[in-house]
Coordinates of C-alpha atoms in Angstrom, one line a residue:
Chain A
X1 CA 12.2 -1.3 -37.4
X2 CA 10.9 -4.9 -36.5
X3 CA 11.8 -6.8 -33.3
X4 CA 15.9 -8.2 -33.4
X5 CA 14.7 -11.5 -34.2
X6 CA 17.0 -14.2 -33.6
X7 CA 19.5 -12.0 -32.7
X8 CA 19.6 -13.1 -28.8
X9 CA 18.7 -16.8 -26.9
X10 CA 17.6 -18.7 -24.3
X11 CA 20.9 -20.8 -23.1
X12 CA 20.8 -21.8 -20.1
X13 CA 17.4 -22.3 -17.3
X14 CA 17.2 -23.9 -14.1
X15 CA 15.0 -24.3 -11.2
X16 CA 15.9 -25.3 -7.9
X17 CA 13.8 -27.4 -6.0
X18 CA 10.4 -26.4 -5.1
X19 CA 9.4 -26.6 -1.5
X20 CA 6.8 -25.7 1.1
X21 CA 9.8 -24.5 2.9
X22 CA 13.9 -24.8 2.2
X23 CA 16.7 -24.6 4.2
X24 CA 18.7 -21.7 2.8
X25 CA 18.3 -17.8 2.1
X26 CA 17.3 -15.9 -1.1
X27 CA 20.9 -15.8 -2.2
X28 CA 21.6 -19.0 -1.8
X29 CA 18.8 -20.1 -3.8
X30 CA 18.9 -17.7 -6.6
X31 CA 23.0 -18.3 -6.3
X32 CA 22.0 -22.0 -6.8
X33 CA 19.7 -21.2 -10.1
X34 CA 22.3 -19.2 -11.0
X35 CA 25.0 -21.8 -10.9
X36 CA 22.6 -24.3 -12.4
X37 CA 21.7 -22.4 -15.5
X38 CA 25.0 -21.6 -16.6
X39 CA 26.0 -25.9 -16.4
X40 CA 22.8 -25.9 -18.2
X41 CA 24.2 -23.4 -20.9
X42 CA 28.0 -24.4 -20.5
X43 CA 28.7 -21.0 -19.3
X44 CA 31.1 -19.6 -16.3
X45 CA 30.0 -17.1 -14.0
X46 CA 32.1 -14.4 -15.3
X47 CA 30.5 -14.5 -19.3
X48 CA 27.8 -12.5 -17.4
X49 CA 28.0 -9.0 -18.4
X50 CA 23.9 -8.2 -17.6
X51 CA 21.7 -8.6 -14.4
X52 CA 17.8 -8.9 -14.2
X53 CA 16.8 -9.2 -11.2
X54 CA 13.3 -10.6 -10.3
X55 CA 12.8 -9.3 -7.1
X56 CA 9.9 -6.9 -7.0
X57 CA 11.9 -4.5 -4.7
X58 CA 14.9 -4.9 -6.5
X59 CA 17.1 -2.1 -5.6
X60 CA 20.3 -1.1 -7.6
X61 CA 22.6 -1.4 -3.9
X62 CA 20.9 -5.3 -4.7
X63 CA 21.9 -5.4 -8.1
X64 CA 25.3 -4.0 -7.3
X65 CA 26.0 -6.7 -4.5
X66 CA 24.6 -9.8 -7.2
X67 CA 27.4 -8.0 -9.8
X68 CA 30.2 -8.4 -7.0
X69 CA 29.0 -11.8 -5.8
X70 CA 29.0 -12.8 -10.2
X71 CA 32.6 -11.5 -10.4
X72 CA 33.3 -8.3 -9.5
X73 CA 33.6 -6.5 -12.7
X74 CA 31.4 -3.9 -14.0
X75 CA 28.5 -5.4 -15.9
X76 CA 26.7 -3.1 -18.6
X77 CA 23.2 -4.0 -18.1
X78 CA 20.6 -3.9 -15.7
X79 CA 16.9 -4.3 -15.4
X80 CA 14.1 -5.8 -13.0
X81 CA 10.5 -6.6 -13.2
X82 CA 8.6 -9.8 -14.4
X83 CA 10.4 -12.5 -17.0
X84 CA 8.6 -12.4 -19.8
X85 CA 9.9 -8.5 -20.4
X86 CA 13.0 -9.3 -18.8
X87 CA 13.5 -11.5 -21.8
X88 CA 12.3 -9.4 -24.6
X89 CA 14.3 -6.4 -23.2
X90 CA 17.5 -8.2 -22.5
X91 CA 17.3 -9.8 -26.5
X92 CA 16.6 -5.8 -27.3
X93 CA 19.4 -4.5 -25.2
X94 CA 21.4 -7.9 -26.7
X95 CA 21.1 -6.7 -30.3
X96 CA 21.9 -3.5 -29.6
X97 CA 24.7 -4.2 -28.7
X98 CA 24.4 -3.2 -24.8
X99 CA 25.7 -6.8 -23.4
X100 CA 25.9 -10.1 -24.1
X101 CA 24.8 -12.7 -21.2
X102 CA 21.9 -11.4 -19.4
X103 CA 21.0 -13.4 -16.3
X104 CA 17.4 -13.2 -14.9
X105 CA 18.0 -14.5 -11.3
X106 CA 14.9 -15.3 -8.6
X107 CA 15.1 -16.7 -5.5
X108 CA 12.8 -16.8 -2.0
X109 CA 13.1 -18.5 1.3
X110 CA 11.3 -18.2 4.8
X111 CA 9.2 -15.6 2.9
X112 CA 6.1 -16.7 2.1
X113 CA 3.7 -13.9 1.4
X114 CA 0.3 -15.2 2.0
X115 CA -2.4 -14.9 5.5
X116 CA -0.1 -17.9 6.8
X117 CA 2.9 -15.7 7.2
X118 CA 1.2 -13.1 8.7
X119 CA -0.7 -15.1 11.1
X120 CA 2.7 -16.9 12.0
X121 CA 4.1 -13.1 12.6
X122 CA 1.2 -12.4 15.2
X123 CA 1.5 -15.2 16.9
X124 CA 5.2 -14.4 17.7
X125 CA 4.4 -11.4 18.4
X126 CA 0.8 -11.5 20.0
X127 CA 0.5 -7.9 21.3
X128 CA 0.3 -5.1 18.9
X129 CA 0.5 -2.4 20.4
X130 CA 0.3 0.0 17.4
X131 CA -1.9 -0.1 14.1
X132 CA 0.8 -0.6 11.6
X133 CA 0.4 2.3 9.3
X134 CA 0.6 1.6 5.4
X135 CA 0.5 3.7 1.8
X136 CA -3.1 5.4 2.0
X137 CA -4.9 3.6 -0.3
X138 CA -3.6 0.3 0.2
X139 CA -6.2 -2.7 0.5
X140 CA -4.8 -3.8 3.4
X141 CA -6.7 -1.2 5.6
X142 CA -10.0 -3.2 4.6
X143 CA -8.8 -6.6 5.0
X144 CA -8.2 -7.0 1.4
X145 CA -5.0 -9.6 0.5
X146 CA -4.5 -11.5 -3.0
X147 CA -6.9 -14.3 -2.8
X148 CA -9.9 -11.9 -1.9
X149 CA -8.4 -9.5 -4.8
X150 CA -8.8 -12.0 -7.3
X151 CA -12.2 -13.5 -5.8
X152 CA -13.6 -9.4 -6.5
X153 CA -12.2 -10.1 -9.5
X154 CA -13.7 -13.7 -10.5
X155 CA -17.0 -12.9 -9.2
X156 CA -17.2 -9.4 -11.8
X157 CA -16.2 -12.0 -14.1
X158 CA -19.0 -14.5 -12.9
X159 CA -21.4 -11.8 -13.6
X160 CA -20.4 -10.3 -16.9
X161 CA -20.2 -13.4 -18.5
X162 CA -23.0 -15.9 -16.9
X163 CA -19.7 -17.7 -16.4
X164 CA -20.3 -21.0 -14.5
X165 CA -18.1 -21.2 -11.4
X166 CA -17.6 -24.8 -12.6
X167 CA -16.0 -23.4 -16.0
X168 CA -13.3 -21.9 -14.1
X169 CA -12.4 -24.6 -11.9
X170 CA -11.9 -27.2 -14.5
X171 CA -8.3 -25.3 -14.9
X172 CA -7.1 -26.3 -11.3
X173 CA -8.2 -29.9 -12.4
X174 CA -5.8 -29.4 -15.6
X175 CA -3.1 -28.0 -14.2
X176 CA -3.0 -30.9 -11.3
X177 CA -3.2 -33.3 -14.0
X178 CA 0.3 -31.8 -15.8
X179 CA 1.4 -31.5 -12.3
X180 CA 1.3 -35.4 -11.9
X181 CA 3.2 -35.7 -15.0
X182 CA 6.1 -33.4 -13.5
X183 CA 8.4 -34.9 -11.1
X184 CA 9.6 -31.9 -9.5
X185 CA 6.0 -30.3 -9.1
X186 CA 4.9 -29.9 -5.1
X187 CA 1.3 -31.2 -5.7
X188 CA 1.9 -33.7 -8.6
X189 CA 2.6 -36.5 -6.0
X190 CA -1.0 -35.8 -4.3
X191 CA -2.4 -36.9 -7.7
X192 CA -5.3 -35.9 -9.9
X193 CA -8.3 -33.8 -8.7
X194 CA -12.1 -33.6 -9.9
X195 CA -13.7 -30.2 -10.4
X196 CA -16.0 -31.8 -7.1
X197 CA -12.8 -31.9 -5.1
X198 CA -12.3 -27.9 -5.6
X199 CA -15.5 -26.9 -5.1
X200 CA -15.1 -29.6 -1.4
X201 CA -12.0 -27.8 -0.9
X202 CA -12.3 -25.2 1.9
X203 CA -13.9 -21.7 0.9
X204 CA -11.1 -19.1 1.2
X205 CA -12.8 -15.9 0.1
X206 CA -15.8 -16.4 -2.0
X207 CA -16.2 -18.0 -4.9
X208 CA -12.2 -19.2 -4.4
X209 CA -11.7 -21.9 -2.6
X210 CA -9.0 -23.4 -1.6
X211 CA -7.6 -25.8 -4.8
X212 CA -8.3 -22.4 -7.0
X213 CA -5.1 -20.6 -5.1
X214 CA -1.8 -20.3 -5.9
X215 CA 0.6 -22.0 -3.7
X216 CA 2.4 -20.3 -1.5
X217 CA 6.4 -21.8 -1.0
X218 CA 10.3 -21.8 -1.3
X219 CA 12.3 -21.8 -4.5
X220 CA 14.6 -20.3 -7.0
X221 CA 14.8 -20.1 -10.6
X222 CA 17.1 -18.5 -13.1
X223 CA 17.5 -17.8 -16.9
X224 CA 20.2 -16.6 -19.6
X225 CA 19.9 -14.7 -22.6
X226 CA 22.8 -14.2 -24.8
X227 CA 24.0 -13.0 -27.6
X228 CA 23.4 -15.1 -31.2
X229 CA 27.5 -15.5 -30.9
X230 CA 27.6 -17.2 -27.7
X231 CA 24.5 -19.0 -28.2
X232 CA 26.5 -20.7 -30.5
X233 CA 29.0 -22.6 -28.3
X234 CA 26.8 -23.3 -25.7
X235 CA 26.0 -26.7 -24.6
X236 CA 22.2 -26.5 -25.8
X237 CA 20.5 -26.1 -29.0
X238 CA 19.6 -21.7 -28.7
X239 CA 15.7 -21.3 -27.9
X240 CA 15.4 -17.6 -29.6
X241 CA 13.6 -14.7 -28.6
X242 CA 11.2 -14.2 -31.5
X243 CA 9.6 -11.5 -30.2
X244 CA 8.1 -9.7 -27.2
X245 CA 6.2 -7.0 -25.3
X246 CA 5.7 -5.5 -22.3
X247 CA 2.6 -3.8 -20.7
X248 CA 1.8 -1.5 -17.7
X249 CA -1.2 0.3 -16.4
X250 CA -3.4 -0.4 -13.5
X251 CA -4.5 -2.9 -10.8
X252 CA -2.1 -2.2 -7.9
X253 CA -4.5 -3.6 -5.8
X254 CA -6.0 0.3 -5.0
X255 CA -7.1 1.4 -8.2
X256 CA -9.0 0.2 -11.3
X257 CA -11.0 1.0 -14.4
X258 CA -14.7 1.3 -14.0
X259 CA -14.3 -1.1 -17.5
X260 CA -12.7 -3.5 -15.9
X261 CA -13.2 -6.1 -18.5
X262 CA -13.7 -4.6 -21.8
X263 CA -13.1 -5.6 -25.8
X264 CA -10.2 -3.6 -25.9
X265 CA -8.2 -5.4 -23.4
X266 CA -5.5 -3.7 -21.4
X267 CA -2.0 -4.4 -20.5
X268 CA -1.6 -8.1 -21.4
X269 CA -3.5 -7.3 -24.6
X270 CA -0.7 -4.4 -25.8
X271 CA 2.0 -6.6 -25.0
X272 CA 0.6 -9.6 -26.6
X273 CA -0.4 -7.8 -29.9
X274 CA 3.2 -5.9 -29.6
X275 CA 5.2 -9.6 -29.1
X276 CA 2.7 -11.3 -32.1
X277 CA 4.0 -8.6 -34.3
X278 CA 7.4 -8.1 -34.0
X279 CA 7.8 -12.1 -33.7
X280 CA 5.5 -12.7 -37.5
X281 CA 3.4 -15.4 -36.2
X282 CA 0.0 -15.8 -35.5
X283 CA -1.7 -16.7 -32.7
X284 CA -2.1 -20.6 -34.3
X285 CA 1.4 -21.1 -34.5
X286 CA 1.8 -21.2 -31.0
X287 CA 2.6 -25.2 -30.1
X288 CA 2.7 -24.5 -26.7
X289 CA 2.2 -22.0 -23.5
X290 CA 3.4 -20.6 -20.6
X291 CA 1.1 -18.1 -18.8
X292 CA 0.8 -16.8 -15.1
X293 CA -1.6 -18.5 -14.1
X294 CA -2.0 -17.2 -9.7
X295 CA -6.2 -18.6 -10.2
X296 CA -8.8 -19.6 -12.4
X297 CA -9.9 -16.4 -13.6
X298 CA -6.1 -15.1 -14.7
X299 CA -6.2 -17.7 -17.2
X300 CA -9.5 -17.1 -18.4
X301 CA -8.6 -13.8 -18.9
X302 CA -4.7 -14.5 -20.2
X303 CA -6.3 -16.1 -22.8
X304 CA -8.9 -13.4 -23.7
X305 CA -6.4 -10.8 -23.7
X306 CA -4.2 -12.5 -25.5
X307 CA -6.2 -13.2 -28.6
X308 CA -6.6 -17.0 -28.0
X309 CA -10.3 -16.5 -27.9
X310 CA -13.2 -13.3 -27.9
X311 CA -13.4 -11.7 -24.1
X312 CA -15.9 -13.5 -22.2
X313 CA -15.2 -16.8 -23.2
X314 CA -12.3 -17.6 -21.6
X315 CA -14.1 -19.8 -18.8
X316 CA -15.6 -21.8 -22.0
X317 CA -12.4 -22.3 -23.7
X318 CA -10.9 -23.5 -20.4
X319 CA -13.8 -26.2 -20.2
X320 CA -13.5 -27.5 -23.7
X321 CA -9.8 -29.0 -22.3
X322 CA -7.6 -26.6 -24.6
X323 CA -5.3 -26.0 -22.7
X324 CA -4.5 -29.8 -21.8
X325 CA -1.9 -31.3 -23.0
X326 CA -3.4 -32.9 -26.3
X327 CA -5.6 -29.8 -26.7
X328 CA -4.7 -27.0 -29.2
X329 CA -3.1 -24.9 -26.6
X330 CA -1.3 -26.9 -24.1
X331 CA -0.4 -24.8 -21.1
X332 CA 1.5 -24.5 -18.5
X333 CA 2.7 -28.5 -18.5
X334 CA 4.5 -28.5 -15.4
X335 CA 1.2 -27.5 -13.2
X336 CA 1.5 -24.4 -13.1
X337 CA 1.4 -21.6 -9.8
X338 CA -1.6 -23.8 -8.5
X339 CA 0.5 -27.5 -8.9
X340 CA 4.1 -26.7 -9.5
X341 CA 5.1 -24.1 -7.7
X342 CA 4.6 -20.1 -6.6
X343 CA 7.6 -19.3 -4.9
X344 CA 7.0 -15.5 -5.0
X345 CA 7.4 -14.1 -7.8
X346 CA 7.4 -17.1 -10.2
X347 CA 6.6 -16.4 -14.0
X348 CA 10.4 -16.7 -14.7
X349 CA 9.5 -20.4 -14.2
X350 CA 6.9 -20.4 -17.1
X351 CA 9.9 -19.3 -19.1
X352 CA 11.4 -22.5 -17.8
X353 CA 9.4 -24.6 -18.8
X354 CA 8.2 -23.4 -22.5
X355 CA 11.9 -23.5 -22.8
X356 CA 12.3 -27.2 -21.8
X357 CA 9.7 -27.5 -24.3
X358 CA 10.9 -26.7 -27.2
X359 CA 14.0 -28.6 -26.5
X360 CA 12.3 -31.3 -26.2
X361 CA 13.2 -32.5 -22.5
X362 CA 9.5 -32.6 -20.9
X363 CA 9.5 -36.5 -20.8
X364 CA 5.5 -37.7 -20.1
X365 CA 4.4 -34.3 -20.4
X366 CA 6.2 -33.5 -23.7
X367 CA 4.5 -31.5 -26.3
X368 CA 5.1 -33.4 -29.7
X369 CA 6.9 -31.1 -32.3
X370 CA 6.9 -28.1 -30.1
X371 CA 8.6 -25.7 -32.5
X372 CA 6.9 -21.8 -31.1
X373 CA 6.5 -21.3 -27.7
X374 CA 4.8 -18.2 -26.2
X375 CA 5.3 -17.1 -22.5
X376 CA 3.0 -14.5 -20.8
X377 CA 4.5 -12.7 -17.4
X378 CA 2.1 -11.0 -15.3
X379 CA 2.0 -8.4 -12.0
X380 CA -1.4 -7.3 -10.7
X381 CA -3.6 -9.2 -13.5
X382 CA -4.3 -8.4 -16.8
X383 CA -4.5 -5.0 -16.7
X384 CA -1.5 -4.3 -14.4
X385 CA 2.5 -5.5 -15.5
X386 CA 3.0 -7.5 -18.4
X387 CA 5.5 -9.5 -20.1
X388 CA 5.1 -11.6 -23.7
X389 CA 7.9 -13.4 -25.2
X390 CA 7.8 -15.4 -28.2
X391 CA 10.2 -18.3 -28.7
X392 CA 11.5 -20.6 -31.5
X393 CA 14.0 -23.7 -32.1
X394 CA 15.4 -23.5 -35.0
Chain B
X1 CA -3.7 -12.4 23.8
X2 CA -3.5 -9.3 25.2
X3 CA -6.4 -7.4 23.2
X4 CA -5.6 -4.0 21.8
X5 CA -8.1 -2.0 20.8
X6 CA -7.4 -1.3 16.6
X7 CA -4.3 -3.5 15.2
X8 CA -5.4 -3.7 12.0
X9 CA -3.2 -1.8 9.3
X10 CA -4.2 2.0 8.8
X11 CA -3.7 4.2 6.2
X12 CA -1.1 6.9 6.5
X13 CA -2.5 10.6 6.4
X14 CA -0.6 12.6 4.7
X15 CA -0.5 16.2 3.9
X16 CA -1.4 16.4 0.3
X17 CA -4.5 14.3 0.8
X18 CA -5.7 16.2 4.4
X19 CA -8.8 17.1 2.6
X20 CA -9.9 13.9 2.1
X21 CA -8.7 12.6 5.5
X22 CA -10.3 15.6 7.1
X23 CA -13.6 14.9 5.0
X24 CA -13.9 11.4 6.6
X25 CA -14.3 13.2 9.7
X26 CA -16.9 15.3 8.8
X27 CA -18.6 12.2 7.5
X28 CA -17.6 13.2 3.9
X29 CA -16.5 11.7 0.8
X30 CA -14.7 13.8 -1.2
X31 CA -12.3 12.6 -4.4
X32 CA -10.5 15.2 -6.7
X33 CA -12.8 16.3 -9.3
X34 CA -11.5 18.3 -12.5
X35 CA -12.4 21.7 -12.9
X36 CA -12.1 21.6 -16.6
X37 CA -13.2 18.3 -18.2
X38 CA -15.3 17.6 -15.3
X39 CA -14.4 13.5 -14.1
X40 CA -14.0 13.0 -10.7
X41 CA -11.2 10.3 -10.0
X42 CA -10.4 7.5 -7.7
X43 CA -8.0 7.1 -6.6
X44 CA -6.5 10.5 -6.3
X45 CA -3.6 12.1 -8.3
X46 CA -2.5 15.7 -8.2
X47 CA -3.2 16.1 -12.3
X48 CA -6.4 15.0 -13.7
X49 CA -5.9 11.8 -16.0
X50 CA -7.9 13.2 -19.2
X51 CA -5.7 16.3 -19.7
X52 CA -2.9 16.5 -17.0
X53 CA -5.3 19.4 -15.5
X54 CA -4.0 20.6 -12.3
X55 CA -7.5 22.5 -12.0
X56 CA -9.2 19.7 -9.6
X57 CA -11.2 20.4 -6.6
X58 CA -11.6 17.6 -3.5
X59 CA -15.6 17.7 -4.1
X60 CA -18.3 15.6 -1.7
X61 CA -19.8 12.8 -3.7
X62 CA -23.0 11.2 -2.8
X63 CA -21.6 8.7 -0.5
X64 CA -24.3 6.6 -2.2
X65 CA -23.2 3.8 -5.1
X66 CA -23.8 0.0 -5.6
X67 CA -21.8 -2.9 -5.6
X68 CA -19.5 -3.5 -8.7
X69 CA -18.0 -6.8 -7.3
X70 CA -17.5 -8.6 -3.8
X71 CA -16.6 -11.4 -2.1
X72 CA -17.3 -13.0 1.5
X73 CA -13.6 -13.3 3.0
X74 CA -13.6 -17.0 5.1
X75 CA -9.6 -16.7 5.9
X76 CA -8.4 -13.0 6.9
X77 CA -4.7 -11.6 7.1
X78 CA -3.2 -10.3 10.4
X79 CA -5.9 -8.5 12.3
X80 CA -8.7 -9.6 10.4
X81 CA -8.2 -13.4 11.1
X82 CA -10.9 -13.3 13.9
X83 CA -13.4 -10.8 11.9
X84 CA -14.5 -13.9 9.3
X85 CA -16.8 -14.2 7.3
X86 CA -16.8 -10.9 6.5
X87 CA -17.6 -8.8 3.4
X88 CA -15.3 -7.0 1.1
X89 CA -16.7 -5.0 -2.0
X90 CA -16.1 -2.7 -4.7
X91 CA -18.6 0.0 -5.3
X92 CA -18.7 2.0 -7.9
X93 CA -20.2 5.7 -7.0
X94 CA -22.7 7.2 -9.9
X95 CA -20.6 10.1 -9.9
X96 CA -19.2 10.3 -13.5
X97 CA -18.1 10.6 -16.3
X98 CA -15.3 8.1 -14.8
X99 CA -17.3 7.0 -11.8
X100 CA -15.2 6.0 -8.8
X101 CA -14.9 2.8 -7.8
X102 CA -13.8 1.8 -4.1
X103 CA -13.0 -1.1 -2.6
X104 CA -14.4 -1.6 1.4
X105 CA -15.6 -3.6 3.6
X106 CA -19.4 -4.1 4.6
X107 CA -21.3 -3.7 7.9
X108 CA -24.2 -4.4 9.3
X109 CA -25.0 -6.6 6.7
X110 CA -26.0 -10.2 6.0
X111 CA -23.2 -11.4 3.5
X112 CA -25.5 -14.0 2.1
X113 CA -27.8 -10.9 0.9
X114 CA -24.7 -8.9 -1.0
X115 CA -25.3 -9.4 -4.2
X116 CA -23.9 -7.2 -7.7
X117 CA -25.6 -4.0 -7.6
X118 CA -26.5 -3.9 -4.0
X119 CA -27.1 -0.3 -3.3
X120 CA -24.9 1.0 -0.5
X121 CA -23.7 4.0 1.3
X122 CA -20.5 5.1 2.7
X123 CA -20.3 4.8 6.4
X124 CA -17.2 6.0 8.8
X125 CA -15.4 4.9 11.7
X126 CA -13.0 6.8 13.9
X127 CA -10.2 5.3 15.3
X128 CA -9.5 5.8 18.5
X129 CA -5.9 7.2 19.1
X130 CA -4.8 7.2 15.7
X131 CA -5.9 10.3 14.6
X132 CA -7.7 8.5 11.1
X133 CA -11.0 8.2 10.5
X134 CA -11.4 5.1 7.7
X135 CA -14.5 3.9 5.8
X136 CA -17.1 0.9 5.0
X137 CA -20.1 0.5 3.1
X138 CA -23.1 -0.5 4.5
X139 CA -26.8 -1.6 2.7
X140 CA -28.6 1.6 2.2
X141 CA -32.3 0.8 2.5

């Protein structure tokens, strides 16, 4: 049995506004992307019958609080982890009949998750007076945090592949560009960069520097899948769930594969074959991408894994402009985690944007005839949590 | 600031790992290693990954390996912020099949000299009052 195509949609997406910082709490803001996306879709509050929630610690006493806030009914559906499963598996649990409105809700306040929050926690509290004890293996014990994960991770990379550092920071330079073209991105208004001005930028853990990081801010997003019958009311043409996958293994930041990087890929490679499948297209129908995208080398790799390119040339792909808009692959046109916005656990905002896409409402950073969209979710890299979803316009 | 003598986080020792914990002290590396297929793992599990074998011994590696991947942090979290530059790396032990790899910080070391395959050891710190003992890695001439 093949994947329900075009038995669920995308109806309704919304972001709030992006910021360093925004007044507000996480409810408010997801409440907010909520209450946006269903306008979006012409939806009330009470056709919601499913809840995905995006928080990484999502627990059910969480979910159960988000189905009172929505109406205070029983819904039928639940589910959390990263959006691009989140959509596949609500448009599975759609078809089966399960539910029939899915929300995929995010949002993140005053919790910034980077060194700057913790140094901000120290100084308000400048004596410790215990070790804070954490889960035995973390990273943290050795000084270990995201952008030093992922420099261990660019430099292996480096290595392998005789990849030029300069290959890989030609994609902060792309996604700034797309960021310029995007109103509501945070670093668009800054204006373009040169791959000199990253390497200038300040070295954050070697070789990352400072433009090759994620930013770290405020913001909400949200997302509704429904059923092929409601899709038909809504306000918006349906953007369909063609296909998708989902992929876990390893990469908590503790552990790892002593073939880190290998021909036959790992979890964004299973999902991505799994989503191509079940969807019946090939990797050059895709008209446009949306892939998490937290540094230089996660793209490389995304890209790799996904079948886009053979492992290892990634960082060359990236050079040749690709993934530009006017290349063969545009990605990520509204800048991206590095130019539009990481507000914590973003990739439901890739979603957002391939699905703007294909409806055709990206204005100067529109992709012409964007018909198949593909969207790539990711936790702890490549190898860790992943999400594919393949979409369509009819 | 008031200084405090460790505030840096620390691992949690718990009972099912003691012999690990307990082979830091005694200036000892010791992973799980499976009885029956022979793989010693990192990072520890109570099943062997190859077969689901329960039949694993904690056994003492070398405490020797090289460096699979590392970077020079300039921007540290919490506790660390005043400790930059300083070096974190992977190392990948020659235990195998399935050779460990670890992730640590370096000592004693000049960070512009780490470089991919750097051969290192394994060497220990005890912290005082807290009862854990944690590792780094250090150039092994």
């Amino acid at each position: 049995m093949g994947f329900p195509q075009r038995k669920a949609a995308i109806v309704g997406v919304y972001n709030t506004k992006q910021a360093r910082i925004l007044e507000g709490t996480p409810w408010t803001l997801a409440l907010e992307a909520i209450q946006g996306a269903l306008d979006d879709a012409g939806l009330k509050h009470s056709d919601i019958d499913g809840l995905s929630s995006m928080m990484y610690d999502a627990s059910l006493t969480a979910q159960q609080m988000w189905v009172e806030q929505l109406g205070g009914r029983p819904m039928t559906y639940t589910s959390h982890g990263i959006a691009g499963a989140l959509v596949t598996k609500a448009a599975a649990a759609i078809a089966a009949g399960l539910t029939n409105v899915v929300c995929i809700y995010f949002g993140n306040a005053g919790m910034r998750a980077g060194p700057s929050k913790q140094r901000a926690a120290q100084e308000a509290a400048p004596v410790v007076r215990k070790a804070p004890r954490v889960p035995d293996w973390d990273f943290n014990v050795h000084g270990a945090y995201m952008s030093a994960w992922y420099a261990l991770w660019t430099r292996r990379y480096m290595d392998q592949f005789n990849a030029p550092y300069e290959n890989l920071a030609e994609y902060p330079v792309i996604a700034r560009y797309h960021a310029t073209l995007n109103p509501a991105s945070i670093m668009g208004e800054r204006g373009e960069i040169t791959v000199q001005d990253v390497i200038d930028s300040p070295m954050i853990s070697s070789p990352l520097h400072r433009l090759d990081c994620s930013l770290d801010n405020d913001g909400g997003y949200a997302i509704l899948v429904a059923s092929a019958e409601v899709a038909k009311n809504c306000r918006k043409a349906p953007v369909w769930v063609l296909g998708g996958g989902e992929g876990i293994y390893t990469d908590f930041y503790m552990s790892f594969t002593n073939d880190w990087i290998n021909d036959n890929g790992q979890s964004v490679r299973r999902a991505s074959d799994i989503a191509f499948a079940g969807a019946g297209v090939t990797r050059d129908d895709i008209d446009v991408t949306g892939m998490y995208d937290c540094f230089p080398v996660t793209m490389a790799r995304n890209i790799e894994e996904m079948g886009f390119c053979k492992v290892g040339e990634g960082h060359e792909f990236i050079k040749e402009g690709h993934l530009k808009l006017g290349g063969k692959l545009p990605t990520n046109t509204d800048g991206g985690l590095l130019s539009h916005s990481h507000c914590g656990n973003p990739s439901g905002m890739h979603v957002v944007e391939v699905v703007k896409q294909l409806r055709g409402e990206c204005d100067a950073r529109q992709v012409k005839d964007a018909k198949i969209g593909a969207v790539l979710s990711q936790g702890y890299a490549v190898h860790g949590v992943a999400g594919v979803a393949i979409l369509g316009k009819d | 600031m008031t200084h405090q003598p460790y505030n840096k986080p620390l691992p949690q020792r718990l009972p099912e790992n003691e012999e690990f914990w307990a082979g830091l002290e005694a200036r000892e590396f010791r992973v799980p290693k499976c009885d029956d297929c022979g793989y010693w793992h990192w990072i520890p599990y109570p099943a062997c990954r190859n077969f689901l074998s329960t039949n694993q011994t904690w056994t003492t590696t070398s405490g020797k390996g090289k460096v699979f991947s590392y970077t020079v942090v300039h921007r540290g979290p919490g506790g660390f912020r005043d400790d930059v530059p300083y070096v974190l790396a992977m190392v990948e032990f020659p235990e195998g099949p399935r050779n460990p790899i670890v992730i640590g910080t370096m000592v004693d070391v000049d960070p512009d000299a780490v470089h991919t395959g750097m051969p290192v050891k394994v060497v220990y710190e005890d912290i005082e009052g807290e009862n854990v003992t944690i590792w780094h890695f250090a150039p092994d001439d």
